[in-house]
Coordinates of C-alpha atoms in Angstrom, one line a residue:
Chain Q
X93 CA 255.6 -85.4 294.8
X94 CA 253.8 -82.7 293.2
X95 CA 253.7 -81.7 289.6
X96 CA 252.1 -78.8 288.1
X97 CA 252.0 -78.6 284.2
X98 CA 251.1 -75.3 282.6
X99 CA 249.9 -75.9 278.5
X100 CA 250.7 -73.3 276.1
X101 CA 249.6 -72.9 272.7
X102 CA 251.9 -71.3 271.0
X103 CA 250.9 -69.7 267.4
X104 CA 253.0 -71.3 264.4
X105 CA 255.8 -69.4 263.8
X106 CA 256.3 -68.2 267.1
X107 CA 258.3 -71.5 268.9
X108 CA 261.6 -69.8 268.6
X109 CA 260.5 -67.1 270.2
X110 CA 258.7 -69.1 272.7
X111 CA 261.5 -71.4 273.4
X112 CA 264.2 -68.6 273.6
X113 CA 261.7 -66.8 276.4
X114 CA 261.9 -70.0 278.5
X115 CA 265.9 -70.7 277.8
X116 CA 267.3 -67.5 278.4
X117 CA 265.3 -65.9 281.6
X118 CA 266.3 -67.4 285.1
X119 CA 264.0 -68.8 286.8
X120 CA 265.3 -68.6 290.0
X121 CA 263.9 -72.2 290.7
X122 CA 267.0 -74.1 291.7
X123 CA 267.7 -72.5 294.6
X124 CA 263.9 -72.9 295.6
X125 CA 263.5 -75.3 298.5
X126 CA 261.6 -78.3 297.3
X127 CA 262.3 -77.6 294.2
X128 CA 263.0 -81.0 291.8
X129 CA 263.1 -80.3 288.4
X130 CA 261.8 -78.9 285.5
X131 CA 261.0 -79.4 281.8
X132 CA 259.8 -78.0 278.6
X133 CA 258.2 -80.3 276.6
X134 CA 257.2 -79.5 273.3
X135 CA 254.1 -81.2 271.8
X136 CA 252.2 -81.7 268.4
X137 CA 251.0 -79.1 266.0
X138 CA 247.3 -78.4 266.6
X139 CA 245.3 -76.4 264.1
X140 CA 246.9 -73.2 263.7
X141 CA 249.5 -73.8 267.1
X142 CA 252.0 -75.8 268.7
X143 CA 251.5 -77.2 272.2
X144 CA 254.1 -76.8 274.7
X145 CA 253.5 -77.6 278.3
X146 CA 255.9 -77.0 280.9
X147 CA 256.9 -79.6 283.6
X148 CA 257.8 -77.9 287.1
X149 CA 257.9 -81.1 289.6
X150 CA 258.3 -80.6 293.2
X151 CA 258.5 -82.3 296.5
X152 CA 255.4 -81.2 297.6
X153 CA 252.4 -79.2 297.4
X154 CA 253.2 -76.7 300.1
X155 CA 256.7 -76.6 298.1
X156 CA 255.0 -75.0 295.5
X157 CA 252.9 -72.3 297.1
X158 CA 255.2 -71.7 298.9
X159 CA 257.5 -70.3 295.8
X160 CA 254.4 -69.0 294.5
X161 CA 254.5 -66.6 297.2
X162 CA 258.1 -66.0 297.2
X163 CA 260.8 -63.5 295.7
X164 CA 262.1 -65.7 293.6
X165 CA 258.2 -66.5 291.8
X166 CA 258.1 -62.8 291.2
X167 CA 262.1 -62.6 290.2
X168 CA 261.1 -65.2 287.9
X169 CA 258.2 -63.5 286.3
X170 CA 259.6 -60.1 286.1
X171 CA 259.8 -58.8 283.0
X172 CA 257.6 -61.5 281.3
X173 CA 255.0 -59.7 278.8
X174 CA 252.7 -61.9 277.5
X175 CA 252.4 -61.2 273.8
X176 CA 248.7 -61.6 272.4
X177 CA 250.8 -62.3 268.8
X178 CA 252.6 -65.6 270.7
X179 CA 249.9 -67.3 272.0
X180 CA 246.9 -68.8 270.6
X181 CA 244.2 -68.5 273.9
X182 CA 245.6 -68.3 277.6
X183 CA 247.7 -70.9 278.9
X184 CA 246.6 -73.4 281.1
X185 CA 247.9 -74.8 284.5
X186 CA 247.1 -78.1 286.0
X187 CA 248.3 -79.5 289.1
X188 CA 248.9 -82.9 290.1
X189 CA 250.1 -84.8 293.1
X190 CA 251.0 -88.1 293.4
X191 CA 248.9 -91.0 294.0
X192 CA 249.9 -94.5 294.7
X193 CA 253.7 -95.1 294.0
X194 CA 254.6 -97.8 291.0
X195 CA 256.7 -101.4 292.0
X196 CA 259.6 -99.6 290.0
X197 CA 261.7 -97.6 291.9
X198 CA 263.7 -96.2 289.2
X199 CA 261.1 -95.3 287.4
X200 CA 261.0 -91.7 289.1
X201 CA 258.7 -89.0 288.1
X202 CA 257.0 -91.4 285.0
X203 CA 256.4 -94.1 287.7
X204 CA 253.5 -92.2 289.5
X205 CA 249.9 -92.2 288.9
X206 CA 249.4 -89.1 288.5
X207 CA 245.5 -87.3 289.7
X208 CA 244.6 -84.2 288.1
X209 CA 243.4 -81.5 290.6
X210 CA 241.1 -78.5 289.6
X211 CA 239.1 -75.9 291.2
X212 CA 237.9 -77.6 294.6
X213 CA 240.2 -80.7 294.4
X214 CA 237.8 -83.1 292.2
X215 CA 240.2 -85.9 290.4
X216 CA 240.4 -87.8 287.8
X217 CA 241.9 -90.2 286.1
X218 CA 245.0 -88.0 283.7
X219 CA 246.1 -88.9 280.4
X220 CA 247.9 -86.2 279.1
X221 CA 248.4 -85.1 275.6
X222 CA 251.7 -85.7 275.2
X223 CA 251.9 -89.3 276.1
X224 CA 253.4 -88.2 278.8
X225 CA 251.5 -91.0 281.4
X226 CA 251.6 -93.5 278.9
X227 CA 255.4 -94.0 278.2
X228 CA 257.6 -95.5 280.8
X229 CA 255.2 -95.0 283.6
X230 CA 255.0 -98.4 284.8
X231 CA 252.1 -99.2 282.9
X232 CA 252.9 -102.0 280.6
X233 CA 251.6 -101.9 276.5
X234 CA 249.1 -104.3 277.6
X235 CA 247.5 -102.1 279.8
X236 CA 247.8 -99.2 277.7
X237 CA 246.2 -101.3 275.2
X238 CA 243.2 -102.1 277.3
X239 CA 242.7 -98.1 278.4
X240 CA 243.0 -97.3 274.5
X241 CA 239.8 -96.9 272.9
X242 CA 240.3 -99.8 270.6
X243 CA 241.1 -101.8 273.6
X244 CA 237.8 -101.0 275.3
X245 CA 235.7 -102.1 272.5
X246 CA 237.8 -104.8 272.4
X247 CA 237.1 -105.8 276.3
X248 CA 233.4 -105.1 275.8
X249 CA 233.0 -107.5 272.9
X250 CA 235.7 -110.1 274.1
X251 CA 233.2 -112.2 275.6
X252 CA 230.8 -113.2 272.3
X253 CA 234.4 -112.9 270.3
X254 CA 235.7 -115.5 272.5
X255 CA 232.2 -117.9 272.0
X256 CA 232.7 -117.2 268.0
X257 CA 236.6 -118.2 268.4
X258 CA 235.4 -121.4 270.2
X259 CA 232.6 -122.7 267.8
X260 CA 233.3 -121.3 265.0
X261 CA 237.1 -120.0 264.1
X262 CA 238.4 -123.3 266.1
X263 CA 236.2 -126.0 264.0
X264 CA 237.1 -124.3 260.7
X265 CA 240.9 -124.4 261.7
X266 CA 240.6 -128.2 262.6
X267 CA 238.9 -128.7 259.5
X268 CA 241.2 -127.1 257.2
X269 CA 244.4 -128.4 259.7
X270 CA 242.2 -132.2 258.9
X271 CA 242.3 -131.5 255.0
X272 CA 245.9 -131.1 254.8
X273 CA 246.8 -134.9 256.3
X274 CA 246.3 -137.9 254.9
X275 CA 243.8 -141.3 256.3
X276 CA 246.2 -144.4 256.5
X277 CA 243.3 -147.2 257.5
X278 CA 243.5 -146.8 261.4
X279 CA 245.0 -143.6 261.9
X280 CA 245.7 -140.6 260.2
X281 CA 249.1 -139.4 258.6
X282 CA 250.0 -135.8 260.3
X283 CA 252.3 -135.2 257.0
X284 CA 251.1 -132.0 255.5
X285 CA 250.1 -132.9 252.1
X286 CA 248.0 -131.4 249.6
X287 CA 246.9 -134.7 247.9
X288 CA 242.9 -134.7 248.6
X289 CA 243.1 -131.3 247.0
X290 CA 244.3 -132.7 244.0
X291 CA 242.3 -136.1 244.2
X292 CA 238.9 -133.6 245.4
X293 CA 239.4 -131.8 242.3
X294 CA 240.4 -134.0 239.9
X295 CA 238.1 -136.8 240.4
X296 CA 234.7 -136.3 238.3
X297 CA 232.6 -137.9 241.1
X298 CA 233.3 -134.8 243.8
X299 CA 233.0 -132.4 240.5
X300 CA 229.9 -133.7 239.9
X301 CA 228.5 -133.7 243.4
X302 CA 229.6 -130.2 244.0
X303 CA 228.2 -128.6 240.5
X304 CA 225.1 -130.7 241.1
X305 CA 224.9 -129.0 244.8
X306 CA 224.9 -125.5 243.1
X307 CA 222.8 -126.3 240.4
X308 CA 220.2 -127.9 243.5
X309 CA 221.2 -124.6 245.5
X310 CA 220.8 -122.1 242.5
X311 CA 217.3 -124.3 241.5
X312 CA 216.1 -124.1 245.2
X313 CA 216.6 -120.6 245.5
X314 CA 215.1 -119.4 242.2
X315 CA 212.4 -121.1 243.2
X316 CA 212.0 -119.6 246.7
X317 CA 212.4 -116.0 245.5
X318 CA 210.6 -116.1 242.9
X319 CA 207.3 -117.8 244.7
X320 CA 207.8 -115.6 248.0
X321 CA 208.1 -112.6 246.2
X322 CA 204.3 -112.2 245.5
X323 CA 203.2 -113.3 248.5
X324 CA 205.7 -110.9 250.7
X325 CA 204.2 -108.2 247.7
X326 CA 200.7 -108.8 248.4
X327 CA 201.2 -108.8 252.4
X328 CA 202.7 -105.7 252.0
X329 CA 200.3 -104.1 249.0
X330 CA 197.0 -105.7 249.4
X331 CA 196.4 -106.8 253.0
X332 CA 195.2 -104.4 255.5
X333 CA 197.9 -103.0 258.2
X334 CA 196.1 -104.4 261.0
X335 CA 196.0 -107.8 259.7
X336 CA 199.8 -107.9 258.3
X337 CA 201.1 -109.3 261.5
X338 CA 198.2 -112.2 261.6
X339 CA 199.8 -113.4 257.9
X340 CA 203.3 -113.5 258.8
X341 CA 202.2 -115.0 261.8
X342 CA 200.3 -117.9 259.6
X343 CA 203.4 -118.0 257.4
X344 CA 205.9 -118.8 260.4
X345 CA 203.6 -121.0 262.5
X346 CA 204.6 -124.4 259.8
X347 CA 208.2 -124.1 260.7
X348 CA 207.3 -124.5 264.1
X349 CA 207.7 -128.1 263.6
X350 CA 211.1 -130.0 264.0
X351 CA 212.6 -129.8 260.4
X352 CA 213.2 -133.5 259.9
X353 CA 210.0 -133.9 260.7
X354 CA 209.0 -131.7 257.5
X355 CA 211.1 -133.6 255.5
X356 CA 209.8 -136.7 256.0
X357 CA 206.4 -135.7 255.6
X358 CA 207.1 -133.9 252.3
X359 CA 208.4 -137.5 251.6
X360 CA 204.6 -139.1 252.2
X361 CA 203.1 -136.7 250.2
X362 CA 205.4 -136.8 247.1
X363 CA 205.6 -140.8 247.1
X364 CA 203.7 -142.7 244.5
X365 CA 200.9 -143.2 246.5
X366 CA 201.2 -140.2 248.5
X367 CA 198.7 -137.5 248.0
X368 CA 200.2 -135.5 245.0
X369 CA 199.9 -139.2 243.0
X370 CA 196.5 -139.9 244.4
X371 CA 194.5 -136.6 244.0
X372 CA 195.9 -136.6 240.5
X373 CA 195.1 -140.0 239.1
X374 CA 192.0 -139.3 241.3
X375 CA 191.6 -136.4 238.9
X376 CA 192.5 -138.3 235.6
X377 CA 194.7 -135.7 235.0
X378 CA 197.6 -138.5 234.8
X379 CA 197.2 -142.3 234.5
X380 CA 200.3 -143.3 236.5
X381 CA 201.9 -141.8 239.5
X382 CA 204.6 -139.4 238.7
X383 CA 208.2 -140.6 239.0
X384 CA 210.1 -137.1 238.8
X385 CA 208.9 -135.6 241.9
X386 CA 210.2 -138.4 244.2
X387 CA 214.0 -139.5 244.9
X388 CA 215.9 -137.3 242.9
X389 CA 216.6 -133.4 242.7
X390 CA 213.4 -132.4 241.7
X391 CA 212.1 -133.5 245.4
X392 CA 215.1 -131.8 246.8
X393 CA 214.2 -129.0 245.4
X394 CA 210.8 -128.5 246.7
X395 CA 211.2 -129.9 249.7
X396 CA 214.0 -127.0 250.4
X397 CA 212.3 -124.3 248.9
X398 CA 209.5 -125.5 251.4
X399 CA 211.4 -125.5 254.1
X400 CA 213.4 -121.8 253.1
X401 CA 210.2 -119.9 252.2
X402 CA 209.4 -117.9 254.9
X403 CA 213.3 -116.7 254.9
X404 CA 212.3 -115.3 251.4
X405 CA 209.5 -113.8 252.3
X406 CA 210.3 -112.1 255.2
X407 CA 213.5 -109.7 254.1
X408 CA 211.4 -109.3 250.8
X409 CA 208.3 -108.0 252.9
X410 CA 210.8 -105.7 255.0
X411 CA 211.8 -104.1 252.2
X412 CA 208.7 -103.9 250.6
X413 CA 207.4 -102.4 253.9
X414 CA 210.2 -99.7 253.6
X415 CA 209.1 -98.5 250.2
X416 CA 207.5 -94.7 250.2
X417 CA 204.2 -95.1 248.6
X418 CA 204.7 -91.6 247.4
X419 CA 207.0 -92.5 245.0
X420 CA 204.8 -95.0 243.4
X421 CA 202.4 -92.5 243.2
X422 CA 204.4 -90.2 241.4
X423 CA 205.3 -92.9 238.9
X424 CA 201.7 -93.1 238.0
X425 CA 201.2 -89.5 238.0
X426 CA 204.3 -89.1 235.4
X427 CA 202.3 -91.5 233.5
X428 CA 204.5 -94.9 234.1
X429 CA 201.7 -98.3 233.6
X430 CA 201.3 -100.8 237.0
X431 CA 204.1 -103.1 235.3
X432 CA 206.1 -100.5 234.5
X433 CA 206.2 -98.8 237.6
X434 CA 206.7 -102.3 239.3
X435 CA 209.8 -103.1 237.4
X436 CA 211.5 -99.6 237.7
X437 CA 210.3 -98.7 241.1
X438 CA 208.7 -101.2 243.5
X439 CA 211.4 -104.3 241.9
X440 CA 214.5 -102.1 242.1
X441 CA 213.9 -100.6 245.3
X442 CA 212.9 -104.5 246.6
X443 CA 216.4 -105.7 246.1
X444 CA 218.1 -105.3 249.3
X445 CA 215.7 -107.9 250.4
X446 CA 215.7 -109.7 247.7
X447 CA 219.5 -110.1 247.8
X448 CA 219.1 -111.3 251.4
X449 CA 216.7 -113.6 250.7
X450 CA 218.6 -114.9 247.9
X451 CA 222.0 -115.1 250.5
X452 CA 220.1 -116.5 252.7
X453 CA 218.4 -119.3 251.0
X454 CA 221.2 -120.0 249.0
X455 CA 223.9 -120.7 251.6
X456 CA 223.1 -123.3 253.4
X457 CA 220.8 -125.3 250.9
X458 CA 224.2 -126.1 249.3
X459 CA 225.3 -127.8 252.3
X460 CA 222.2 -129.9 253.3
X461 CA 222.6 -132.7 254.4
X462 CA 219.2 -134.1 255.5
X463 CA 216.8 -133.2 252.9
X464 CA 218.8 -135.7 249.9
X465 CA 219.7 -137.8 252.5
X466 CA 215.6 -138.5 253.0
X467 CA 214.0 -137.3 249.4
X468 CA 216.9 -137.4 247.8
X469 CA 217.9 -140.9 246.0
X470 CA 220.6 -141.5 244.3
X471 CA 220.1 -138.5 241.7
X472 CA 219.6 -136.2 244.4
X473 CA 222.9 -136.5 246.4
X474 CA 224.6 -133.5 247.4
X475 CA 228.1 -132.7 248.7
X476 CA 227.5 -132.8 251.9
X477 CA 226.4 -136.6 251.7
X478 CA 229.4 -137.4 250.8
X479 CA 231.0 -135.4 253.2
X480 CA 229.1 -137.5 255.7
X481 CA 230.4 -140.7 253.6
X482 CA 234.2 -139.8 253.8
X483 CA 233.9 -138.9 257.5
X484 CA 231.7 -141.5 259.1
X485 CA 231.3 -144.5 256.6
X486 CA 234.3 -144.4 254.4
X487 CA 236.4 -143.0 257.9
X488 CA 238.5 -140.9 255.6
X489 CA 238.3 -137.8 257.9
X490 CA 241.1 -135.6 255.6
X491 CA 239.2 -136.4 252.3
X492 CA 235.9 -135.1 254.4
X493 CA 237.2 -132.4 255.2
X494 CA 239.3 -131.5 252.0
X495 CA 235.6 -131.7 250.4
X496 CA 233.7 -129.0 253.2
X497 CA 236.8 -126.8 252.6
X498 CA 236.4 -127.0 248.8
X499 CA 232.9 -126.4 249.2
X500 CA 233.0 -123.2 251.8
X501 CA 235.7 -121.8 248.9
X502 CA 233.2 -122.9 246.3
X503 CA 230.0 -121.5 247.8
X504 CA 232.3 -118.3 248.8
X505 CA 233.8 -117.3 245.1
X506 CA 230.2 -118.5 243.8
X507 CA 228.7 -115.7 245.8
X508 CA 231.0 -113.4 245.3
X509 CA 230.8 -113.7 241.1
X510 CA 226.9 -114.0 241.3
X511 CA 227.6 -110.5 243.5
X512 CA 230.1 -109.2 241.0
X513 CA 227.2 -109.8 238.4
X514 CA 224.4 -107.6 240.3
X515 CA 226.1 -105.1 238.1
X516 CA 222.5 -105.2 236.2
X517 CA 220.1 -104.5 239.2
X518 CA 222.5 -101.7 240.4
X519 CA 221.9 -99.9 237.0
X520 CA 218.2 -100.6 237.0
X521 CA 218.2 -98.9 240.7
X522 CA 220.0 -96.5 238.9
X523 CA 217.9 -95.7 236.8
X524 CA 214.9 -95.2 239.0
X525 CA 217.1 -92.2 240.3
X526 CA 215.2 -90.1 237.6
X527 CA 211.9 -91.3 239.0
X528 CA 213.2 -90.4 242.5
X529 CA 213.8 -86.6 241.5
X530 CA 210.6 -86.2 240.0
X531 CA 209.3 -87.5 243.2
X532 CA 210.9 -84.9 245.4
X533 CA 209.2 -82.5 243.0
X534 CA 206.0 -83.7 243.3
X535 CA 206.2 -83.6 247.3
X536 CA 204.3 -86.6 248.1
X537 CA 201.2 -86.1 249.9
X538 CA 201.1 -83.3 251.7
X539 CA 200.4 -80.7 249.6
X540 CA 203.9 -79.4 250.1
X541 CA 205.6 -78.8 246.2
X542 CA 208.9 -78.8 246.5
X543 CA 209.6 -80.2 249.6
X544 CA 210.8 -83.9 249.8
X545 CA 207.9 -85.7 252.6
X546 CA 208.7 -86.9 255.2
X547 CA 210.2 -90.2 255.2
X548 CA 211.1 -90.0 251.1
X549 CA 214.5 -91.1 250.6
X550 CA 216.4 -91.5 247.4
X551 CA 215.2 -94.8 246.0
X552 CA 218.8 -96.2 245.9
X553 CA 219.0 -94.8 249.4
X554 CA 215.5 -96.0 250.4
X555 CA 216.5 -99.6 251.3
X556 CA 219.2 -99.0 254.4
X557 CA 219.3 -96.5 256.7
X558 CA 216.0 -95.6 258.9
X559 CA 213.1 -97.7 259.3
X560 CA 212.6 -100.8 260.9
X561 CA 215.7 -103.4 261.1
X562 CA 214.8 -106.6 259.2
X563 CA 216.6 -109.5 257.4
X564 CA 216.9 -106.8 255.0
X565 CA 219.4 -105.1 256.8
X566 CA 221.3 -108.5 257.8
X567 CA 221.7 -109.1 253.6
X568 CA 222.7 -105.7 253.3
X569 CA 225.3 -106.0 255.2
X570 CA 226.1 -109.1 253.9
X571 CA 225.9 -107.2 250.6
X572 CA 228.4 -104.3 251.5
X573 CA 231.2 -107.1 252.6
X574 CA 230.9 -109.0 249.5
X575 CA 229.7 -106.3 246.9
X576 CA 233.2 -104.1 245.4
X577 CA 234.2 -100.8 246.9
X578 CA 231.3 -98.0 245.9
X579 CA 228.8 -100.1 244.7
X580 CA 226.6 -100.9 247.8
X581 CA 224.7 -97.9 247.4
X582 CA 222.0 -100.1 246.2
Chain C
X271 CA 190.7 -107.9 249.8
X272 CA 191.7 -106.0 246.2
X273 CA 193.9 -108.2 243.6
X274 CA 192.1 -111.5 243.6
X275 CA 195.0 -113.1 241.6
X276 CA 197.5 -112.7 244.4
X277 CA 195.0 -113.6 246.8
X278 CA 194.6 -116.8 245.3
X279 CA 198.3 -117.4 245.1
X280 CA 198.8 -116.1 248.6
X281 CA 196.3 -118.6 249.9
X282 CA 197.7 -121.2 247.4
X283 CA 201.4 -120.6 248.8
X284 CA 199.8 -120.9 252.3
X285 CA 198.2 -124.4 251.6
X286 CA 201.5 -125.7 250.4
X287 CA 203.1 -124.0 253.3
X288 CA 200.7 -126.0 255.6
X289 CA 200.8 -129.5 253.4
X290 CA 203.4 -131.3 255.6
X291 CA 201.9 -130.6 258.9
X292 CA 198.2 -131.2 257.7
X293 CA 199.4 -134.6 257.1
X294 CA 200.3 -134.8 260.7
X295 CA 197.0 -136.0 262.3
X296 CA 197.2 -138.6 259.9
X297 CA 200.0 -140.3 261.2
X298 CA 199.1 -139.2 265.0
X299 CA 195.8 -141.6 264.8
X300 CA 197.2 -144.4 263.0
X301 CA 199.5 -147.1 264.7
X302 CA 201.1 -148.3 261.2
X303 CA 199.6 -151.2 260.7
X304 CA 196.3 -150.8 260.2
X305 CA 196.5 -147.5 258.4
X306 CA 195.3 -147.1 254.8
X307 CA 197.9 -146.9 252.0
X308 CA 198.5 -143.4 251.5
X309 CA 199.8 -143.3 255.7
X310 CA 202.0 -145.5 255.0
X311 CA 205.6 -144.0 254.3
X312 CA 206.8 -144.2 250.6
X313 CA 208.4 -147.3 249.5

């Protein structure tokens, strides 16, 4: 088979016209040998023009020179003006022959694959614009799926999506399927049921241990932030270029130690006759060892805000690092003090990594398990203790597992509100918008009025985009899921 | 280095940083039962 195709845009207005042309002349083609059919397809508006193309299929190649060459070609053509006014460019012909014939016989013209000849005979693979190799051609809709663009990205990213189905979309369904039974002593009761959530929330002992995980969570991360925040400000401010890398070096190299590890030896030094205890009797600063800072949420708390601080300090650093000095400078040159030039320019324009650090620290101290299992005591329990309880002492796997689901919703609306209320930082970034004008007047340092440098961004703009990827960027985007429509312009 | 009150603090933050694993050596040269008091773990 043989099939040549010749496109035509036609100018709006014009398809009558166009269409008449092709009904009324004759064409001559029927009595042509080889001759199979022919078609005039008409296709979508395109700009300022609708595309025709014209199907003309034949038995073979030589079929079609040969008409080419024939009286009835020219008896065909004669009296055929091209008008200028009709068409929008030249029209264009394409030839194809067939390649490999489709399992369905019956399928006819749509079942071949179709090659696209040009010029010297190079081929490629054809998809034409009217949908014309894609609709009954013996391709099924899941192979037209897969040679859609959507359906490539999909095929390229299958693998890892496939991993994140298995570990983490598969747990969180068995989970969630686990919360909605019921534990009968041995085994468990497949009726669905939404009795844990009712006993979960209603009984004051999983209230507690859930607000009590938040208050640990919101303590642990205050804390974190607001301790990593000078040290990420001074590696970034005060320390020499060349030796920034050697302090976030010395920052990471505690955590190379097993975590559990940590934990327990943050429990020697907080005990009563740990080192805290014994260098401050030693001191006569107290006259008995202290009793908060042991088995209860006090040690949780520094014991986590330990163990979290160098994922404070590094997206604060990054986005400390991504700050243009210039527009410091041009607070002080407008006559803004240190402080005040910290608060409505270095703080503000700090946020994106101080949002991360705050995401970061904050989401998975609620669920810990280890730290007030080990420091923790009784006053230090958390949630996910007695997640641990239900499950593996208790052997009430549904009530476990209506508790993790209550707190994933918990820790998820928590965030979301806390998000909600960054309504403050976004109006304090806001306002350092003025500052950013009046540093795209003052052109930086290069002796260039006028001009923003290079590098200068708009503050609000000055925490995404170019630069080097950091944490920063992963709470960013964090940020822009969780953060309502317009607002993550922060 | 400029800002000797973030220094400090810097240096402060890196001692606690370091605390735990200071403690380490302790425990790697004592065999728990003749170690001094403040080896021993909390009660």
């Amino acid at each position: 088979m043989y099939l040549t195709m010749n496109r035509f845009r036609v100018i709006l207005g014009q398809e009558d016209a166009f269409e008449a042309m092709w009904t009324t002349r004759d064409s001559h083609l029927k009595s042509v040998p080889g001759f199979v059919s022919f078609h005039l397809m008409r296709g979508e508006v395109d700009g300022d023009a609708r595309l025709y193309a014209s199907h003309t299929l034949w038995a073979s190649k030589d079929a079609f020179l040969d008409w080419t060459k024939s009286e009835a070609f020219r008896a065909a053509h004669k009296g055929v003006k091209p008008s200028e006014a009709m068409y929008d460019g030249p029209p264009v012909l394409e030839c194809f022959e067939s390649g490999r014939r489709s399992k369905r016989p019956d399928a006819g013209l749509a079942c071949l694959v179709l090659r696209r000849r040009r010029g010297i005979g190079c081929s490629v693979p054809y998809r034409g614009p009217f949908g014309f190799a894609s609709r009954g051609t013996g391709m099924n809709a899941f192979t037209r799926a897969l040679r859609s663009e959507g359906g490539k990205g999909l095929t390229m990213v299958s693998p890892p999506l496939v991993y994140a189905l298995l570990l983490l979309a598969a747990p969180l369904a068995t989970i969630i399927l686990f919360s909605f039974w019921t534990q009968n002593f041995l085994e468990i009761d497949r009726t669905f049921t939404i009795a844990n959530y009712a006993e979960a929330l209603s009984d004051p002992l999983y209230r507690e241990l859930m607000l009590r995980s938040l208050r640990i969570s919101a303590s642990v991360t205050a804390v974190t932030v607001i301790l990593a925040f000078p040290v990420a400000y001074f590696i970034s401010f005060h320390v020499r270029p060349d030796r920034k890398s050697l302090w976030l070096f010395l920052i990471t190299i505690p955590f190379w130690t097993s975590y559990l590890i940590r934990v327990f030896l943050w429990r020697v030094i907080l005990a009563f006759d740990g080192p805290v205890n014994g260098t401050l009797m030693g001191l006569g600063i107290i006259d008995e060892p202290l009793t908060f800072i042991l088995y209860n949420a006090n040690a949780v708390v520094i014991t986590l805000a330990h163990a979290f601080a160098p994922f404070a300090i590094l997206p604060i650093f990054v986005s400390l690092e991504k700050i243009d000095r210039s527009l410091l400078e041009a607070a002080r040159d407008l006559g803004e003090s240190k402080a005040m030039t910290f608060l409505r320019v270095t703080l503000p324009l700090a946020m994106p990594g101080v949002l991360a650090a705050v995401l970061i620290v904050s989401i998975p101290t609620v669920g810990d398990y280890v730290t007030p299992r080990l420091v923790g005591g009784s006053g230090g329990t958390m949630i996910a203790n007695m997640i641990y309880a239900q499950i593996f002492d208790l052997n009430d796997r549904p009530m476990g597992a209506t508790l993790a689901v209550l707190a994933m919703a918990i820790v998820a609306l928590t965030l979301i509100w806390g998000i909600s209320r960054l309504r403050f930082w976004l109006w304090l970034a806001e306002g350092c918008g003025a500052l950013g004008g009046a540093g795209r007047r003052i052109g930086g340092d290069r002796g260039d009025p006028g001009v923003l440098p290079a590098g200068a961004r708009h503050p609000r703009r000055a925490g995404d985009g170019a630069g080097a990827p950091g944490a920063g960027d992963l709470g960013l985007g964090l940020i822009f899921v969780m953060v309502p429509k317009g607002r993550a312009g922060i | 280095m400029k800002a000797r009150p973030l220094t400090f603090f810097a240096l402060l933050y890196l001692f606690v940083l370091y605390a735990p694993i200071l403690l380490l050596p302790l425990f790697a040269f004592n065999d728990g039962t003749s170690s001094p008091s403040r080896c021993r773990a909390s009660r």
